[in-house]
Tab-separated table of C-alpha atoms in Angstrom:
chain	number	residue	atom	x	y	z
L	1	MET	CA	75.459	117.501	131.315
L	2	GLY	CA	75.241	120.137	134.069
L	3	TRP	CA	72.653	121.982	131.978
L	4	ILE	CA	69.952	119.548	132.910
L	5	GLY	CA	69.773	120.460	136.578
L	6	LYS	CA	69.875	124.180	135.853
L	7	LEU	CA	67.419	124.194	132.983
L	8	LEU	CA	64.839	121.662	134.149
L	9	ASN	CA	64.345	123.076	137.627
L	10	GLY	CA	61.645	125.531	136.628
L	11	GLY	CA	58.682	123.165	136.424
L	12	ASP	CA	55.173	123.823	137.589
L	13	LYS	CA	55.296	125.024	141.180
L	14	ASN	CA	51.544	125.288	141.678
L	15	LYS	CA	50.368	123.264	144.629
L	16	ALA	CA	47.115	121.349	144.638
L	17	ALA	CA	44.962	120.718	147.701
L	18	PRO	CA	46.010	117.816	149.932
L	19	VAL	CA	44.230	114.472	149.790
L	20	THR	CA	40.755	114.764	151.306
L	21	ALA	CA	39.705	113.014	154.473
L	22	ALA	CA	37.250	110.904	152.476
L	23	ALA	CA	40.129	109.337	150.580
L	24	ALA	CA	42.126	108.570	153.727
L	25	PRO	CA	40.566	105.162	154.599
L	26	ALA	CA	41.372	103.759	151.152
L	27	MET	CA	44.933	105.031	151.326
L	28	ALA	CA	45.378	103.638	154.838
L	29	ARG	CA	45.180	100.021	153.641
L	30	GLN	CA	48.534	98.283	153.716
L	31	PRO	CA	49.856	97.578	150.194
L	32	VAL	CA	52.093	94.720	149.149
L	33	SER	CA	55.711	95.551	149.950
L	34	ILE	CA	57.773	97.165	147.229
L	35	ALA	CA	60.406	94.457	147.771
L	36	GLU	CA	57.886	91.795	146.753
L	37	ILE	CA	56.839	93.799	143.707
L	38	ASP	CA	60.498	94.304	142.755
L	39	ALA	CA	61.234	90.571	142.990
L	40	ILE	CA	58.346	89.639	140.703
L	41	TYR	CA	59.116	92.530	138.362
L	42	TYR	CA	62.818	91.563	138.133
L	43	ARG	CA	62.102	87.909	137.345
L	44	TRP	CA	59.484	88.873	134.770
L	45	LEU	CA	61.779	91.491	133.242
L	46	ALA	CA	64.678	89.073	132.912
L	47	ALA	CA	62.443	86.133	131.930
L	48	ALA	CA	64.575	84.141	134.350
L	49	GLY	CA	64.077	80.468	133.611
L	50	SER	CA	67.567	79.053	133.862
L	51	ALA	CA	69.289	77.570	136.887
L	52	GLN	CA	70.183	79.735	139.867
L	53	ALA	CA	73.623	81.324	139.553
L	54	SER	CA	76.145	80.639	142.266
L	55	ALA	CA	76.482	82.876	145.298
L	56	GLU	CA	79.977	83.785	144.093
L	57	ALA	CA	78.642	84.936	140.697
L	58	GLU	CA	76.030	87.084	142.413
L	59	ARG	CA	78.663	88.553	144.723
L	60	GLN	CA	80.906	89.521	141.805
L	61	ILE	CA	78.067	91.320	140.007
L	62	LEU	CA	77.070	93.221	143.138
L	63	GLU	CA	80.668	94.206	143.849
L	64	GLU	CA	81.079	95.632	140.346
L	65	LEU	CA	77.784	97.527	140.640
L	66	ALA	CA	78.938	98.938	143.995
L	67	ARG	CA	82.239	100.011	142.417
L	68	LEU	CA	80.376	101.957	139.745
L	69	ALA	CA	78.290	103.612	142.461
L	70	ARG	CA	81.528	104.724	144.161
L	71	GLU	CA	82.900	105.928	140.824
L	72	PRO	CA	79.908	107.576	139.095
L	73	VAL	CA	82.074	108.976	136.304
L	74	ALA	CA	82.689	105.390	135.203
L	75	GLY	CA	78.977	104.662	135.365
L	76	ALA	CA	78.071	107.830	133.481
L	77	ALA	CA	80.588	106.908	130.779
L	78	LEU	CA	78.286	104.026	129.836
L	79	ILE	CA	75.503	106.476	128.973
L	80	PRO	CA	75.062	107.898	125.456
L	81	ARG	CA	75.080	111.650	124.895
L	82	ILE	CA	71.856	113.598	124.500
L	83	PRO	CA	70.877	115.516	121.338
L	84	ALA	CA	72.801	118.800	121.320
L	85	ILE	CA	69.720	120.899	120.510
L	86	ILE	CA	67.827	119.974	123.690
L	87	PRO	CA	69.595	122.380	126.113
L	88	GLN	CA	68.753	125.283	123.785
L	89	LEU	CA	65.120	124.178	123.626
L	90	MET	CA	64.898	123.848	127.390
L	91	ARG	CA	66.216	127.381	127.832
L	92	THR	CA	63.413	128.632	125.616
L	93	LEU	CA	60.860	126.621	127.617
L	94	GLN	CA	62.064	128.186	130.865
L	95	ASN	CA	60.701	131.508	129.622
L	96	GLU	CA	57.092	131.795	130.774
L	97	ASN	CA	56.443	134.063	127.775
L	98	MET	CA	57.951	131.674	125.264
L	99	SER	CA	57.150	132.215	121.600
L	100	ALA	CA	55.687	129.232	119.777
L	101	ALA	CA	57.202	130.579	116.569
L	102	GLU	CA	60.710	130.745	118.091
L	103	LEU	CA	60.418	127.279	119.591
L	104	SER	CA	59.146	125.961	116.261
L	105	ARG	CA	62.184	127.468	114.511
L	106	GLN	CA	64.546	125.787	116.984
L	107	LEU	CA	62.798	122.433	116.698
L	108	ALA	CA	63.132	122.544	112.918
L	109	GLN	CA	66.882	121.941	113.373
L	110	ASP	CA	66.241	118.339	114.396
L	111	VAL	CA	64.009	116.205	112.175
L	112	LEU	CA	63.613	113.515	114.834
L	113	LEU	CA	62.386	116.065	117.384
L	114	VAL	CA	59.873	117.413	114.879
L	115	ALA	CA	58.519	113.900	114.416
L	116	GLU	CA	58.300	113.421	118.188
L	117	VAL	CA	56.301	116.629	118.636
L	118	TYR	CA	53.840	115.689	115.886
L	119	ARG	CA	53.476	112.171	117.258
L	120	GLU	CA	52.788	113.471	120.765
L	121	ALA	CA	50.317	116.136	119.600
L	122	ASN	CA	48.344	113.543	117.638
L	123	ARG	CA	47.922	111.108	120.516
L	124	PRO	CA	44.227	110.332	121.178
L	125	CYS	CA	44.341	111.654	124.740
L	126	TYR	CA	44.899	115.213	123.516
L	127	HIS	CA	42.086	115.044	120.993
L	128	SER	CA	39.568	113.734	123.495
L	129	ARG	CA	40.564	116.253	126.133
L	130	TYR	CA	40.847	119.366	124.023
L	131	ASN	CA	38.545	118.378	121.166
L	132	ALA	CA	41.356	119.075	118.710
L	133	SER	CA	41.184	118.348	115.008
L	134	PRO	CA	41.826	114.712	113.959
L	135	SER	CA	45.334	115.533	112.774
L	136	ILE	CA	47.828	118.200	113.860
L	137	ASN	CA	50.253	118.966	111.034
L	138	ASN	CA	51.364	122.484	111.970
L	139	MET	CA	54.292	122.803	114.353
L	140	GLU	CA	53.101	125.963	116.095
L	141	GLY	CA	49.677	124.396	116.544
L	142	ALA	CA	51.272	121.287	118.057
L	143	ILE	CA	53.314	123.418	120.474
L	144	MET	CA	50.248	125.371	121.571
L	145	LEU	CA	48.299	122.128	122.073
L	146	LEU	CA	50.981	120.520	124.228
L	147	GLY	CA	51.692	123.680	126.212
L	148	GLN	CA	54.831	124.629	128.087
L	149	ASN	CA	54.774	121.767	130.585
L	150	GLY	CA	53.821	119.241	127.919
L	151	MET	CA	56.806	120.318	125.835
L	152	ARG	CA	59.109	120.131	128.885
L	153	MET	CA	58.042	116.540	129.536
L	154	LEU	CA	58.352	115.552	125.881
L	155	LEU	CA	61.893	116.931	125.627
L	156	ALA	CA	62.865	115.254	128.904
L	157	ARG	CA	61.707	111.918	127.492
L	158	VAL	CA	63.663	112.474	124.293
L	159	ALA	CA	66.770	113.359	126.316
L	160	PHE	CA	66.526	110.231	128.459
L	161	ARG	CA	65.531	107.700	125.835
L	162	PRO	CA	69.105	106.921	124.673
L	163	ILE	CA	70.149	106.466	128.307
L	164	VAL	CA	67.767	103.613	129.033
L	165	SER	CA	67.865	102.181	125.520
L	166	MET	CA	71.577	101.383	125.359
L	167	GLN	CA	72.206	97.827	124.258
L	168	SER	CA	74.946	95.264	124.630
L	169	GLY	CA	74.141	91.573	125.065
L	170	GLY	CA	70.929	89.648	124.560
L	171	LEU	CA	69.590	90.323	128.055
L	172	THR	CA	70.018	94.083	127.723
L	173	ILE	CA	68.473	94.107	124.253
L	174	ARG	CA	65.397	92.364	125.664
L	175	THR	CA	65.066	94.324	128.877
L	176	ALA	CA	66.003	97.886	127.807
L	177	PRO	CA	62.748	98.611	125.924
L	178	LEU	CA	60.735	97.253	128.857
L	179	ILE	CA	62.671	99.340	131.383
L	180	TRP	CA	62.151	102.428	129.235
L	181	ARG	CA	58.410	101.779	128.993
L	182	GLN	CA	58.192	101.447	132.761
L	183	SER	CA	60.305	104.605	133.172
L	184	GLU	CA	57.845	106.587	131.063
L	185	LYS	CA	54.905	105.233	133.045
L	186	CYS	CA	56.693	105.935	136.335
L	187	ALA	CA	57.435	109.522	135.308
L	188	LEU	CA	53.832	110.113	134.241
L	189	ALA	CA	52.421	108.553	137.411
L	190	ALA	CA	54.766	110.535	139.679
L	191	ASN	CA	53.842	113.705	137.802
L	192	LEU	CA	50.106	113.037	138.242
L	193	VAL	CA	50.219	112.219	141.963
L	194	ALA	CA	52.726	114.947	142.889
L	195	PRO	CA	50.294	117.896	143.300
L	196	ALA	CA	48.179	116.085	145.900
L	197	MET	CA	51.380	115.370	147.833
L	198	GLN	CA	52.520	119.010	147.667
L	199	ALA	CA	55.453	117.953	145.452
L	200	ASN	CA	56.816	119.657	142.339
L	201	ALA	CA	55.186	117.884	139.404
L	202	PHE	CA	57.996	118.346	136.881
L	203	ASP	CA	60.732	117.363	139.341
L	204	ALA	CA	58.689	114.217	140.049
L	205	TYR	CA	58.577	113.550	136.315
L	206	LEU	CA	62.362	113.912	136.025
L	207	ALA	CA	62.919	111.636	139.023
L	208	GLY	CA	60.728	108.984	137.392
L	209	LEU	CA	62.793	109.068	134.211
L	210	MET	CA	66.138	109.088	136.048
L	211	ALA	CA	65.442	106.437	138.695
L	212	ASN	CA	66.052	103.470	136.354
L	213	VAL	CA	69.425	104.537	134.931
L	214	GLY	CA	71.293	102.439	137.486
L	215	LEU	CA	69.032	99.442	136.822
L	216	VAL	CA	69.919	99.504	133.125
L	217	VAL	CA	73.601	99.490	134.051
L	218	ALA	CA	72.930	96.580	136.440
L	219	PHE	CA	71.357	94.500	133.680
L	220	ARG	CA	74.268	95.311	131.435
L	221	LEU	CA	76.638	93.966	134.095
L	222	ILE	CA	74.498	90.840	134.529
L	223	ASP	CA	74.603	90.417	130.748
L	224	GLN	CA	78.393	90.576	130.737
L	225	MET	CA	79.168	88.580	133.880
L	226	HIS	CA	76.646	85.784	134.384
L	227	ALA	CA	77.059	82.329	132.845
L	228	PRO	CA	74.530	81.609	130.057
L	229	ASP	CA	73.259	78.465	131.795
L	230	ALA	CA	72.763	80.061	135.229
L	231	PHE	CA	71.019	83.295	136.152
L	232	PRO	CA	71.318	85.413	139.343
L	233	GLN	CA	67.830	85.474	140.827
L	234	SER	CA	67.942	84.876	144.580
L	235	ASP	CA	65.757	87.120	146.733
L	236	ALA	CA	68.823	88.578	148.452
L	237	PHE	CA	70.497	89.324	145.133
L	238	ILE	CA	67.404	91.038	143.703
L	239	ALA	CA	67.051	93.226	146.786
L	240	GLN	CA	70.696	94.252	146.559
L	241	VAL	CA	70.531	94.899	142.805
L	242	PHE	CA	67.673	97.363	143.264
L	243	ALA	CA	69.416	99.012	146.226
L	244	GLN	CA	72.778	99.365	144.464
L	245	ALA	CA	71.152	100.449	141.190
L	246	ARG	CA	69.279	103.175	143.067
L	247	ILE	CA	72.521	104.447	144.604
L	248	LEU	CA	74.122	104.537	141.154
L	249	SER	CA	71.149	106.492	139.762
L	250	VAL	CA	71.579	109.045	142.556
L	251	ARG	CA	75.325	109.375	141.984
L	252	ILE	CA	74.901	109.946	138.238
L	253	ALA	CA	72.075	112.446	138.876
L	254	GLU	CA	74.360	114.338	141.259
L	255	LEU	CA	77.176	114.243	138.718
L	256	TRP	CA	74.837	115.824	136.181
L	257	GLU	CA	73.808	118.501	138.695
L	258	PHE	CA	70.149	117.554	138.911
L	259	PRO	CA	68.024	119.549	141.368
L	260	GLU	CA	68.532	118.343	144.935
L	261	SER	CA	64.830	117.531	145.232
L	262	VAL	CA	65.200	115.069	142.344
L	263	THR	CA	68.308	113.308	143.682
L	264	ARG	CA	66.835	113.174	147.174
L	265	ALA	CA	63.620	111.625	145.850
L	266	ILE	CA	65.518	108.942	143.943
L	267	GLY	CA	67.612	108.125	147.007
L	268	HIS	CA	64.625	107.786	149.321
L	269	ALA	CA	61.801	106.632	147.051
L	270	ALA	CA	61.330	103.397	148.961
L	271	ALA	CA	61.412	105.084	152.364
L	272	ASP	CA	58.541	105.127	154.829
L	273	ALA	CA	55.682	107.603	155.041
L	274	ASP	CA	57.953	110.150	156.744
L	275	ALA	CA	59.848	110.694	153.473
L	276	ASP	CA	59.511	114.109	151.851
L	277	PRO	CA	56.669	114.670	149.337
L	278	GLN	CA	58.950	114.361	146.300
L	279	ALA	CA	60.149	110.932	147.426
L	280	GLN	CA	56.595	109.810	148.192
L	281	ALA	CA	55.436	110.848	144.720
L	282	LEU	CA	58.257	108.865	143.099
L	283	ALA	CA	57.664	105.831	145.318
L	284	LEU	CA	53.985	105.752	144.356
L	285	GLY	CA	54.886	106.301	140.699
L	286	GLU	CA	57.244	103.331	140.797
L	287	ARG	CA	54.647	101.103	142.460
L	288	LEU	CA	51.908	102.017	139.994
L	289	SER	CA	54.138	101.722	136.925
L	290	LYS	CA	55.586	98.326	137.846
L	291	LEU	CA	52.144	96.944	138.650
L	292	ARG	CA	50.843	98.375	135.381
L	293	MET	CA	53.596	96.608	133.448
L	294	LEU	CA	52.808	93.315	135.176
L	295	VAL	CA	49.098	93.706	134.418
L	296	ASP	CA	49.534	94.804	130.803
L	297	THR	CA	51.741	91.804	130.051
L	298	GLY	CA	49.357	89.302	131.631
L	299	ARG	CA	51.210	88.552	134.862
L	300	PHE	CA	48.221	89.673	136.971
L	301	PRO	CA	44.610	90.668	136.235
L	302	ALA	CA	43.906	94.335	136.882
L	303	ASP	CA	41.543	93.569	139.778
L	304	ASP	CA	43.901	91.169	141.553
L	305	PRO	CA	44.321	92.105	145.253
L	306	PHE	CA	48.075	92.020	144.713
L	307	VAL	CA	47.580	95.005	142.396
L	308	THR	CA	44.774	96.924	144.091
L	309	ALA	CA	45.590	96.541	147.791
L	310	GLY	CA	46.415	99.904	149.325
L	311	LEU	CA	45.354	101.949	146.310
L	312	GLY	CA	42.637	104.537	146.777
L	313	ARG	CA	40.326	105.906	144.098
L	314	ASN	CA	42.778	108.573	142.950
L	315	GLU	CA	45.646	106.089	142.686
L	316	LEU	CA	43.472	103.641	140.731
L	317	GLN	CA	42.544	106.424	138.317
L	318	VAL	CA	46.234	107.123	137.715
L	319	PHE	CA	46.834	103.377	137.342
L	320	ASP	CA	44.183	103.276	134.596
L	321	LYS	CA	45.824	106.212	132.793
L	322	LEU	CA	49.079	104.237	132.561
L	323	ALA	CA	47.553	101.531	130.368
L	324	ASP	CA	49.067	101.249	126.915
L	325	GLU	CA	46.926	103.202	124.475
L	326	GLU	CA	46.763	100.399	121.965
L	327	GLU	CA	45.018	98.277	124.546
């Protein structure tokens, strides 16, 4: 898996202008704490309605999660392998003068990847933005429409999807698709806000996809270890689950030789305003994506102060872009 750090580290390095002074007052408002968002998100994600698990049960789960963080090889062993063709495709995408014909030939080796490219190229957002034809059914045309960075992000999503979609018990089967949906939204949000923060947009995208790997493992442990009639849901437990899951995500990212900027962002995403730009982009991406999930599933209305407090115009525009297309 060392390929991923070496091959995905060539994302867009163009820097956008910093946030304007006019936007500063809106951004200066104090948002709801990420710990409060995490607690609501966790309980919604798990649909926790059973009795509170014992303190001993919570301790055992946290100890096992901490052990996996100390032994990342054991944690990584829980993660499915990626499609073998993806490293080859990423090497081609690293070439600024890539040939659409060559990339098309490589993609043809994997029918599922072909379907993914067509599906992405035919999303409404590309048609409205580029005024493309109603249907893209030519691979080279799809590649040209998506562009180099669009193809990088698509392949990154395909590579990560098995990681956050692994299933075991009933809890994991229910939560894995939701965690993956939030991961995609987090990656997109981090990618969109990164330029204004002077962060690398593609590294921010990778950090958004990778940040939840430890959380999926945590839910798998909860699935295996908690009693069916009692569920771990105390505030202290939730805070520790997110903290330990984040550490595990960092350790696995390091094991896979991700760029240092990506691992550092994951490790410090919840830090204060003094964190580096990459970490700030991921932290904002996580906030926006979790709030978007809670809004889209009816937990809060979109204009609720819990959602909008602390978000400026630019952040609210990104928040709107995260809405599910079918809605």
